[in-house]
XYZ file of C-alpha atoms in Angstrom:
707
model
C -13.297 88.001 87.028
C -10.832 89.540 84.628
C -12.591 87.846 81.793
C -15.982 89.523 82.864
C -14.288 92.911 83.140
C -12.817 92.568 79.636
C -16.236 91.660 78.247
C -17.726 94.676 79.851
C -15.019 96.966 78.408
C -15.435 95.435 74.917
C -19.134 96.013 75.125
C -18.646 99.613 76.158
C -16.282 100.136 73.209
C -18.553 98.374 70.771
C -21.580 100.394 71.810
C -19.930 103.748 71.867
C -22.267 105.990 69.810
C -20.773 107.306 66.507
C -21.299 111.021 66.129
C -22.973 111.873 62.679
C -22.357 115.408 61.547
C -24.350 116.990 58.586
C -23.038 119.504 56.032
C -24.857 121.351 53.314
C -23.554 123.049 50.269
C -24.578 124.739 47.107
C -22.481 123.618 44.223
C -21.907 124.637 40.612
C -22.823 122.353 37.648
C -19.827 120.172 37.102
C -18.342 120.532 40.422
C -20.420 118.154 42.512
C -18.359 115.081 41.660
C -15.366 116.127 43.762
C -17.229 116.319 47.135
C -18.268 112.579 47.412
C -14.597 111.788 47.213
C -13.546 114.037 49.938
C -16.393 113.028 52.253
C -15.523 109.299 51.716
C -11.854 110.127 52.490
C -12.806 111.885 55.640
C -14.926 108.912 56.811
C -12.184 106.700 55.927
C -9.758 108.782 57.986
C -12.234 108.981 60.928
C -12.432 105.268 61.108
C -8.674 104.829 60.793
C -8.009 107.197 63.608
C -10.837 106.075 65.761
C -12.664 109.610 65.630
C -16.096 108.062 65.668
C -17.273 110.710 63.334
C -19.586 110.110 60.282
C -19.926 112.958 57.852
C -22.975 113.280 55.549
C -23.033 116.073 52.890
C -26.231 117.439 51.290
C -25.644 119.100 48.004
C -28.108 121.507 46.495
C -27.922 122.402 42.801
C -30.293 124.029 40.268
C -29.958 122.104 37.026
C -33.683 121.568 36.646
C -34.480 125.120 37.540
C -36.605 124.301 40.550
C -34.041 125.987 42.886
C -32.005 129.066 42.358
C -29.476 130.854 44.196
C -32.107 133.010 45.876
C -34.025 130.012 47.019
C -30.837 128.430 48.372
C -30.096 131.538 50.266
C -33.517 131.774 51.617
C -33.681 128.162 52.674
C -30.252 128.435 54.492
C -31.313 131.711 56.009
C -34.543 130.264 57.311
C -32.802 127.297 59.005
C -30.300 129.515 60.604
C -32.923 132.031 61.828
C -34.832 129.031 63.432
C -31.584 127.961 65.069
C -31.891 124.667 63.436
C -29.521 121.867 64.406
C -30.035 119.882 61.392
C -26.726 120.894 59.865
C -23.429 121.413 61.572
C -21.235 122.492 58.633
C -22.177 125.077 56.094
C -20.480 125.565 52.642
C -21.481 128.808 50.889
C -20.329 131.787 48.648
C -18.564 134.513 50.385
C -21.208 137.055 49.602
C -23.460 135.408 52.155
C -21.099 135.845 55.080
C -22.653 139.234 55.914
C -26.045 137.391 56.403
C -25.094 133.978 57.845
C -22.085 135.354 59.952
C -23.829 135.634 63.356
C -24.969 132.001 63.237
C -21.449 130.574 63.002
C -18.776 130.124 65.668
C -15.743 132.361 65.989
C -12.905 130.201 64.731
C -10.275 132.438 66.330
C -11.270 131.059 69.732
C -10.722 127.428 68.662
C -8.091 127.212 65.875
C -4.409 127.890 66.384
C -3.250 131.282 65.113
C -0.657 129.791 62.910
C -3.343 127.664 61.127
C -5.445 130.649 60.232
C -2.271 132.636 59.094
C -1.849 130.060 56.421
C -4.741 131.499 54.485
C -4.683 134.628 52.289
C -5.461 137.654 54.475
C -7.484 139.170 51.580
C -9.778 136.095 51.398
C -10.151 136.157 55.095
C -10.948 139.700 55.348
C -13.637 139.937 52.720
C -15.183 136.427 52.716
C -14.594 134.909 56.071
C -15.139 137.781 58.549
C -18.193 139.010 60.405
C -17.807 141.794 62.871
C -14.037 141.340 62.690
C -14.294 137.711 63.846
C -13.312 134.854 61.610
C -16.410 132.657 61.079
C -15.188 130.493 58.190
C -12.275 129.511 56.224
C -11.899 129.577 52.383
C -12.332 126.084 50.992
C -11.203 127.275 47.633
C -11.693 130.379 45.465
C -12.462 131.030 41.832
C -10.817 133.883 39.793
C -10.733 134.951 36.225
C -7.619 134.865 34.326
C -6.235 135.566 30.785
C -5.797 132.705 28.350
C -3.205 133.428 25.642
C -3.102 131.398 22.412
C 0.629 130.497 22.518
C 0.459 128.981 18.956
C -0.412 132.246 17.484
C 1.880 134.232 19.796
C 4.886 131.903 19.013
C 4.002 132.211 15.197
C 4.639 135.924 15.301
C 7.173 136.077 18.157
C 4.839 137.975 20.606
C 4.792 137.691 24.369
C 1.774 137.424 26.675
C 0.534 140.883 27.422
C 0.731 142.428 30.838
C -1.133 145.650 30.117
C -4.223 146.287 28.024
C -2.204 148.422 25.538
C 0.044 145.486 24.915
C -2.908 143.157 24.444
C -4.414 145.593 21.958
C -1.315 146.181 19.919
C -0.523 142.443 19.742
C -4.053 141.452 18.826
C -4.264 144.093 16.097
C -0.915 143.019 14.628
C -1.720 139.283 14.634
C -5.229 139.734 13.204
C -3.785 141.771 10.325
C -1.122 139.244 9.696
C -3.734 136.404 9.722
C -6.030 138.251 7.351
C -3.191 138.275 4.877
C -3.367 134.535 4.981
C -7.244 134.692 4.448
C -7.940 133.816 8.135
C -10.544 136.370 9.092
C -12.040 134.475 11.963
C -9.408 135.206 14.718
C -10.955 136.611 17.906
C -8.731 139.310 19.397
C -10.426 139.260 22.802
C -13.746 137.891 24.103
C -14.756 140.518 26.588
C -17.416 138.604 28.201
C -19.659 141.644 28.816
C -22.878 139.589 28.633
C -26.027 141.027 30.204
C -25.753 138.964 33.338
C -23.660 138.432 36.467
C -20.625 137.493 34.224
C -20.865 140.867 32.567
C -21.005 142.722 35.897
C -17.927 140.775 37.004
C -16.025 141.710 33.842
C -16.821 145.392 34.515
C -15.588 145.051 38.074
C -12.450 143.438 36.899
C -11.720 146.042 34.235
C -12.283 148.876 36.620
C -9.925 147.023 39.111
C -7.283 146.736 36.447
C -7.021 150.454 36.237
C -5.645 150.978 39.786
C -2.222 152.455 40.045
C -0.877 149.325 41.825
C -2.295 146.175 43.279
C -2.241 147.736 46.777
C -4.453 150.682 45.533
C -8.114 150.652 46.609
C -10.872 149.696 44.183
C -11.658 152.707 41.951
C -14.827 154.700 42.545
C -17.547 154.622 39.863
C -17.043 158.351 39.086
C -13.284 158.163 39.178
C -10.977 158.887 36.293
C -9.773 155.222 36.387
C -13.340 154.072 35.883
C -13.739 156.490 32.875
C -10.409 155.424 31.363
C -11.341 151.782 31.846
C -14.690 152.163 29.867
C -12.758 153.932 27.067
C -10.404 151.126 26.752
C -13.184 148.432 26.793
C -14.746 150.256 23.860
C -11.361 150.543 22.055
C -10.864 146.810 22.525
C -14.295 145.994 21.199
C -14.005 148.309 18.124
C -10.399 147.456 17.054
C -9.984 143.729 17.807
C -13.542 142.264 18.406
C -17.158 143.233 17.727
C -20.488 143.938 19.407
C -21.398 140.532 18.867
C -18.384 138.888 20.285
C -18.110 141.111 23.372
C -21.734 140.736 24.284
C -21.516 136.771 24.101
C -22.024 134.811 27.323
C -19.767 132.274 29.021
C -20.891 129.378 26.804
C -19.443 131.132 23.706
C -16.150 131.605 25.677
C -16.138 127.837 26.568
C -16.418 126.929 22.959
C -13.608 129.174 21.867
C -11.310 127.697 24.607
C -11.613 124.497 22.707
C -10.988 126.065 19.361
C -7.765 127.666 17.911
C -9.651 130.665 16.603
C -9.169 132.821 19.745
C -6.107 134.900 20.646
C -6.988 136.109 24.036
C -9.913 135.017 26.205
C -10.870 136.047 29.871
C -12.380 133.185 31.804
C -12.194 131.550 35.188
C -9.101 129.461 36.005
C -9.391 125.719 34.907
C -8.060 123.125 32.566
C -8.528 123.810 28.880
C -6.627 123.262 25.756
C -2.815 123.055 26.152
C -2.032 125.827 23.497
C -3.430 128.420 25.982
C -1.134 129.993 28.468
C -2.548 131.305 31.708
C -1.746 134.604 33.239
C -3.236 137.337 35.419
C -5.696 139.631 33.823
C -3.795 142.630 32.327
C -3.857 146.071 33.847
C -3.338 149.762 32.954
C 0.167 149.324 34.138
C 2.489 146.402 34.389
C 2.344 144.306 37.769
C -1.238 145.455 38.191
C -4.002 142.826 37.737
C -7.682 143.041 37.283
C -8.421 139.548 38.570
C -10.993 139.328 41.416
C -10.994 136.280 43.838
C -14.186 134.789 44.839
C -13.873 132.493 47.844
C -16.177 129.529 48.824
C -16.453 129.342 52.586
C -16.922 126.579 55.149
C -18.281 127.363 58.616
C -19.538 125.648 61.647
C -23.010 126.328 63.178
C -23.346 127.847 66.684
C -26.577 126.004 67.209
C -25.045 122.344 67.112
C -24.277 120.877 70.468
C -20.733 121.049 71.748
C -19.939 117.463 70.788
C -21.018 117.917 67.220
C -19.242 121.372 67.028
C -15.957 119.564 67.941
C -16.613 116.948 65.294
C -17.407 119.564 62.773
C -14.178 121.517 63.629
C -12.126 118.185 62.763
C -14.081 117.901 59.405
C -13.230 121.478 58.702
C -9.608 121.078 59.502
C -9.483 117.976 57.231
C -11.207 119.833 54.330
C -8.842 122.830 54.556
C -5.592 120.931 55.395
C -2.702 121.280 52.942
C -2.776 117.638 52.151
C -6.443 117.591 51.088
C -6.052 120.875 49.247
C -3.196 119.435 47.237
C -4.664 116.014 46.661
C -8.191 116.974 45.790
C -8.762 120.739 45.301
C -5.601 121.739 43.466
C -5.452 118.481 41.525
C -8.918 119.312 40.146
C -7.938 122.881 39.286
C -9.457 124.623 42.327
C -7.558 127.563 43.617
C -6.540 127.107 47.246
C -6.413 130.096 49.872
C -3.154 128.791 51.364
C -0.604 131.125 49.851
C 2.405 128.838 50.710
C 1.251 126.131 48.626
C 2.136 128.208 45.465
C 5.672 127.752 46.452
C 5.286 123.968 46.476
C 6.975 122.330 43.544
C 4.459 119.738 43.280
C 1.595 122.075 43.435
C 3.213 124.207 40.590
C 3.259 121.191 38.366
C -0.633 121.201 38.588
C -1.340 124.870 38.746
C 0.237 127.861 37.053
C 1.747 129.347 40.273
C 3.189 132.414 38.507
C -0.293 133.361 37.169
C -1.934 133.086 40.606
C 0.919 135.033 42.291
C 0.636 137.710 39.639
C -2.882 138.272 40.998
C -1.742 138.795 44.571
C -2.604 140.461 46.709
C -5.907 139.087 45.833
C -8.670 141.736 45.058
C -12.119 140.879 46.367
C -15.359 142.619 45.951
C -17.774 142.843 48.948
C -21.452 142.005 48.109
C -24.470 142.574 50.282
C -27.198 140.429 49.059
C -29.752 141.651 51.727
C -30.009 145.169 50.133
C -32.265 145.319 47.110
C -30.812 148.603 46.142
C -27.309 147.044 45.587
C -28.669 144.585 43.107
C -30.525 147.367 41.417
C -27.309 149.361 41.375
C -25.390 146.465 39.700
C -28.188 146.254 37.072
C -28.044 150.011 36.447
C -24.295 149.888 36.360
C -24.253 147.375 33.606
C -27.032 149.202 31.758
C -25.058 152.658 31.613
C -21.849 151.043 30.910
C -23.170 148.954 28.026
C -25.071 152.048 26.558
C -21.561 153.570 26.183
C -19.739 150.438 24.998
C -22.407 149.047 22.581
C -25.020 151.793 22.160
C -28.659 151.468 23.281
C -29.892 149.628 20.216
C -27.030 147.100 20.216
C -27.397 146.285 23.909
C -31.087 145.648 23.728
C -31.341 143.828 20.442
C -28.218 142.583 18.880
C -27.058 140.050 21.517
C -30.321 138.127 21.104
C -29.493 137.361 17.500
C -26.654 135.101 18.564
C -28.814 131.829 18.000
C -27.922 131.921 14.328
C -24.944 133.607 12.462
C -26.009 136.681 10.536
C -25.145 135.203 7.150
C -27.060 132.082 7.811
C -30.040 134.037 9.098
C -30.174 136.066 5.880
C -30.195 132.788 3.880
C -33.013 131.462 6.105
C -34.937 134.577 5.502
C -34.297 134.481 1.706
C -36.003 130.972 1.634
C -39.263 132.750 2.732
C -39.056 135.048 -0.392
C -38.309 132.039 -2.745
C -41.363 130.077 -1.665
C -44.093 132.368 -3.239
C -42.311 131.904 -6.679
C -43.886 128.384 -6.856
C -47.060 129.911 -7.907
C -45.530 130.581 -11.323
C -47.339 127.598 -12.802
C -50.867 129.140 -12.543
C -49.789 132.066 -14.760
C -49.857 131.564 -18.626
C -49.913 128.440 -20.513
C -48.595 125.342 -18.349
C -45.672 123.460 -19.656
C -43.238 120.756 -18.371
C -40.485 123.273 -17.387
C -43.081 125.230 -15.119
C -43.960 121.983 -13.429
C -40.302 121.330 -12.659
C -39.678 125.022 -11.632
C -42.538 124.803 -9.257
C -41.123 121.919 -7.396
C -37.492 123.321 -7.451
C -38.557 126.751 -6.022
C -40.652 125.023 -3.227
C -38.070 122.616 -2.137
C -35.073 125.023 -2.548
C -36.815 127.611 -0.539
C -37.759 125.225 2.183
C -34.192 123.980 2.266
C -32.934 127.641 2.533
C -35.342 128.112 5.367
C -34.577 125.077 7.333
C -30.958 123.875 6.787
C -29.289 126.934 8.617
C -31.734 126.408 11.496
C -31.079 122.559 11.712
C -27.379 123.349 11.258
C -27.542 125.616 14.299
C -29.569 123.060 16.395
C -26.882 120.446 15.615
C -24.145 122.851 16.714
C -26.085 123.693 20.039
C -26.550 119.921 20.747
C -26.294 119.518 24.581
C -23.172 117.381 24.264
C -20.306 118.384 22.014
C -19.671 115.825 19.336
C -17.643 115.436 16.132
C -20.566 116.433 13.949
C -21.468 119.563 15.966
C -17.734 120.609 16.019
C -17.519 119.975 12.109
C -20.588 122.074 11.519
C -19.326 124.831 13.782
C -16.777 125.803 11.229
C -18.053 128.384 8.594
C -16.702 126.481 5.646
C -18.458 123.262 6.681
C -21.778 125.079 7.355
C -21.804 126.242 3.686
C -20.630 122.853 2.534
C -23.535 121.291 4.463
C -26.046 123.702 2.730
C -24.576 123.443 -0.799
C -24.567 119.636 -0.676
C -28.337 119.725 0.069
C -28.995 122.206 -2.952
C -26.792 120.164 -5.265
C -28.592 116.979 -4.469
C -31.939 118.753 -5.174
C -30.753 119.982 -8.410
C -29.773 116.436 -9.430
C -33.300 115.317 -8.541
C -34.903 118.137 -10.458
C -32.646 117.562 -13.342
C -33.832 113.833 -13.401
C -37.376 115.184 -13.982
C -36.239 116.413 -17.306
C -35.454 112.824 -18.223
C -38.631 111.463 -16.565
C -40.952 114.550 -17.335
C -44.432 115.408 -16.133
C -47.418 114.974 -18.332
C -49.629 118.017 -18.925
C -53.200 116.868 -18.170
C -55.984 118.991 -19.579
C -59.192 119.287 -17.688
C -62.174 119.871 -19.949
C -65.013 121.691 -18.429
C -68.538 121.931 -19.873
C -69.118 125.016 -17.687
C -66.269 127.305 -16.537
C -62.753 127.560 -17.964
C -60.784 124.604 -19.024
C -57.305 124.268 -17.357
C -54.293 122.189 -17.134
C -52.453 120.254 -14.296
C -49.055 118.730 -13.940
C -49.256 114.981 -13.586
C -46.389 112.491 -13.045
C -47.175 109.168 -14.782
C -43.634 108.027 -15.234
C -42.675 105.298 -12.610
C -39.133 106.732 -12.078
C -40.504 110.125 -11.814
C -42.870 108.981 -9.004
C -39.861 107.658 -7.111
C -38.135 111.045 -7.478
C -41.303 112.655 -6.125
C -41.346 110.320 -3.038
C -37.663 111.171 -2.450
C -38.465 114.958 -2.554
C -41.382 114.547 -0.136
C -39.144 112.397 2.051
C -36.508 115.250 2.218
C -39.376 117.581 3.217
C -40.450 115.285 5.940
C -37.021 114.539 7.168
C -36.430 118.261 7.622
C -39.598 118.420 9.873
C -38.747 115.268 11.935
C -35.046 115.954 12.503
C -35.838 119.582 13.435
C -38.671 118.361 15.883
C -36.426 115.836 17.419
C -33.541 118.366 18.043
C -36.012 120.977 19.387
C -37.233 118.297 21.926
C -33.711 117.421 22.895
C -32.690 121.073 23.372
C -36.042 122.110 24.821
C -34.544 123.130 28.292
C -31.318 124.597 27.172
C -31.080 127.977 28.944
C -28.992 129.795 26.357
C -31.498 129.072 23.385
C -34.747 128.800 25.411
C -36.377 131.550 23.655
C -35.435 130.601 20.069
C -36.253 126.858 20.759
C -39.932 127.829 21.523
C -40.056 129.863 18.238
C -38.688 126.967 16.148
C -41.209 124.628 17.793
C -44.060 126.954 16.712
C -42.481 127.211 13.131
C -42.208 123.519 12.985
C -45.877 123.089 14.041
C -47.047 125.513 11.237
C -45.023 123.861 8.651
C -46.286 120.390 9.624
C -49.877 121.686 9.526
C -49.131 123.195 5.975
C -47.852 119.725 4.842
C -51.154 118.098 5.998
C -53.296 120.906 4.326
C -51.384 120.624 1.210
C -51.976 116.761 1.061
C -55.634 117.259 1.712
C -55.848 119.831 -1.213
C -54.011 117.438 -3.574
C -56.362 114.628 -2.687
C -59.390 116.766 -3.358
C -60.666 116.482 -7.033
C -61.036 120.146 -7.547
C -62.049 120.640 -11.180
C -62.241 124.282 -10.826
C -59.450 126.536 -12.097
C -60.006 129.385 -9.693
C -60.653 127.389 -6.571
C -57.539 125.174 -7.313
C -55.400 128.309 -7.924
C -56.663 130.279 -4.972
C -56.112 127.478 -2.524
C -52.750 126.546 -3.649
C -51.586 130.373 -3.600
C -53.004 130.819 -0.206
C -51.323 127.783 1.148
C -47.828 128.947 -0.268
C -48.276 132.560 0.873
C -49.355 131.465 4.407
C -46.212 129.196 4.620
C -43.930 131.917 3.367
C -45.330 134.641 5.607
C -45.501 132.488 8.850
C -41.854 131.257 8.109
C -40.727 134.966 7.797
C -42.618 136.070 10.872
C -41.214 133.168 13.033
C -37.682 133.988 11.833
C -37.647 137.582 12.025
C -40.772 139.478 13.155
C -41.989 137.439 16.055
C -38.434 137.259 17.404
C -38.071 140.895 17.124
C -41.438 141.343 19.033
C -40.410 138.935 21.822
C -36.972 140.719 22.146
C -38.759 144.065 22.502
C -41.215 142.674 25.018
C -38.518 141.145 27.151
C -36.252 144.066 27.147
C -38.892 146.606 27.984
C -40.823 144.642 30.513
C -38.580 142.232 32.232
C -34.978 143.269 31.750
C -34.172 144.974 34.981
C -36.680 142.832 36.949
C -35.258 139.732 35.655
C -31.752 140.799 36.371
C -32.637 141.687 39.886
C -34.457 138.401 40.432
C -31.584 136.324 39.210
C -28.423 138.373 40.058
C -27.923 137.317 43.698
C -24.373 135.998 43.393
C -22.016 138.095 41.444
C -19.071 135.595 41.505
C -21.072 132.712 40.002
C -19.740 131.978 36.588
C -20.564 128.288 36.210
C -23.793 126.553 35.125
C -25.528 125.345 38.326
C -27.145 122.025 38.195
C -30.108 120.742 39.724
C -31.239 118.185 42.386
C -30.149 117.911 45.936
C -28.662 114.894 47.413
C -26.688 113.472 50.333
C -23.547 111.558 50.500
C -22.731 108.924 53.094
C -20.355 105.963 53.208
C -23.045 103.903 55.056
C -24.903 102.683 51.989
C -24.971 103.236 48.269
C -28.694 103.610 47.867
C -29.910 106.115 45.253
C -33.091 108.278 45.792
C -33.958 111.469 43.897
C -35.947 114.245 45.400
C -37.584 117.396 44.313
C -35.342 119.957 46.040
C -36.755 119.382 49.596
C -34.859 120.253 52.764
C -34.804 116.754 54.116
C -32.663 114.866 51.417
C -32.128 111.187 51.301
C -28.911 109.512 50.449
C -27.671 109.771 46.989
C -25.087 107.772 45.128
C -22.542 110.111 43.541
C -22.271 107.982 40.553
C -25.760 109.041 39.582
C -24.768 112.714 38.959
C -25.719 112.416 35.203
C -28.767 110.319 35.733
C -30.382 112.702 38.230
C -31.276 115.227 35.528
C -34.202 113.161 34.190
C -34.948 111.479 37.554
C -35.661 114.633 39.235
C -38.192 115.650 36.680
C -40.158 112.579 36.254
C -39.515 109.381 38.386
C -41.239 107.044 36.048
C -38.304 107.337 33.622
C -36.122 105.883 36.400
C -38.160 102.728 37.191
C -36.201 99.865 35.768
C -35.322 99.562 32.016
C -38.626 100.297 30.640
C -37.183 102.550 27.992
C -34.438 101.708 25.519
C -30.931 103.205 26.312
C -31.326 105.657 23.351
C -34.635 106.955 24.745
C -33.064 107.286 28.150
C -30.247 109.378 26.606
C -32.555 111.515 24.634
C -34.623 112.203 27.802
C -31.423 113.075 29.775
C -30.498 115.532 27.009
C -34.014 117.029 27.058
C -33.745 118.011 30.726
C -30.141 119.143 30.329
C -29.864 122.993 30.544
C -26.287 123.698 29.669
C -23.981 122.243 27.034
C -21.355 119.767 28.094
């Protein structure tokens, strides 16, 4: 009898249904890898403690540009409006709290008061409250800080600045001293006033830094504080930076964080080069910081049944516990909303606690993404501020010329003016020197056209490598260009040793004329090398254009370069056709040759300058504000989002990609990098059809941001 009862009890225990709860989150580009670890850790914790809870997390990203923040917001809003029970936990940006708040449970009725009090009241008040009810907790938050180059500061016995005046004075002094040592590339301060959400945040932070104290309210737009802040921004730009540096975007700042050319940089907190010291963003006065905190919130759905809500609460407590915050979030340089952890000795070994404390009490900016006028207001605020900081012309056009450095752009343009000089051979009596000069002008002009462009394409390669880092230095760029020109000079010098023959074409009707003809065997080999160089320029640029086709930062320039490459390839074919035709007519031969050269020169010039100028004008006058409003839906986003959606579960390790649909299948976290090409075209994932190199090229082709 006892044996039967025992069997029944064991069967009941064995068949107890495990609760599966589903969470959904939008994640920035490089931050998706952390979540699988925590989800797996929770599921292990659940099994160990007999919680009978299995957590699955669906992550939405936008690397392949098929989903954006606005789409993410709309999709979640649609689910909540329909009172969907598909997801029990929601992870989202704090700006959505005003929209999603009514759909989440009030945590004050469930969690202990002491637990809620662990978190920063500023983060709770702005990012986690709806109608004075706490509907979420801050999972982590991001915040801009000041990175100071300690190598340069120590060299000149200077301290990390606490005010903008101190930063200005220090930067001016060090730049002047470095200039005496022939170092003219020091960047005083990056600004990060790009024409996007990062630029808007930079304005908010600078205005915020002009409060009288950290407890003062955020300055009004028409206040004296805002006016003084704008004056200081312009002063910093003119005295220790430039229009070009201040208008660069976040990718430029990331590059500088891994170089030793920048003195002060403003960027979000994270792990970068060890010679940078982190501190709060300076203020008008000491002990005032401009740093603005942007929390990422976790909430529980009202529409889940009671059993799932209780399970979701346990997951929420696990994610926000001190232990998990220390072991996962802080360890990976995420900032925690639990203030007491910044007094923890172990935490302060991983995080710069004084810098974070220096920004307390945290300043936050409330956003309302439901009001179109707010987005329009932000765009206008940027527009009017930049008109003062940069000037109208600079704001609209100069930032667009960041694809190629100004000096290299001039070199590239000069190549277009050198090409027409090749027609020198059709004037006057032909001789050997004219034959050599024709080839020299053509190849040198073409080299000047393309080497600066290929150089920049290598620097912009999707993955930073030793070659791109080497070519990113000004000295090495010129060395790269000069080495090609010297090699070409040697080749043309060899043509003096193995010269052309002057062939005279005798005509019974019409004028007699002469042609350059290479009969020497060694001279023919030199000709083959010259043509090979020409062809290598075309192929290498075409390959780099394909690899960087989807890079957001240079999307416009890449399309122009593709068109330029196509025209040059077409000209190469036309030139070969003309040469193969036996045109024994002086005028026809001269006209076709001249037309081909002039068309090449003019089209190269148009693509490098005129067409780009037209496109910039078209974009700025037709789409600037509209584009900003369409894309500016999350002011605190300062990372590169990435693309596919996937779910994580410990039940299996299957890998299935999908095209950003709501019902996502399981996805192995180890496939994070592979998903970029998989989500675009599934045929590239089926087995090992393509070699590894081809797969790597395809992965780069679909990559939108530089690693």
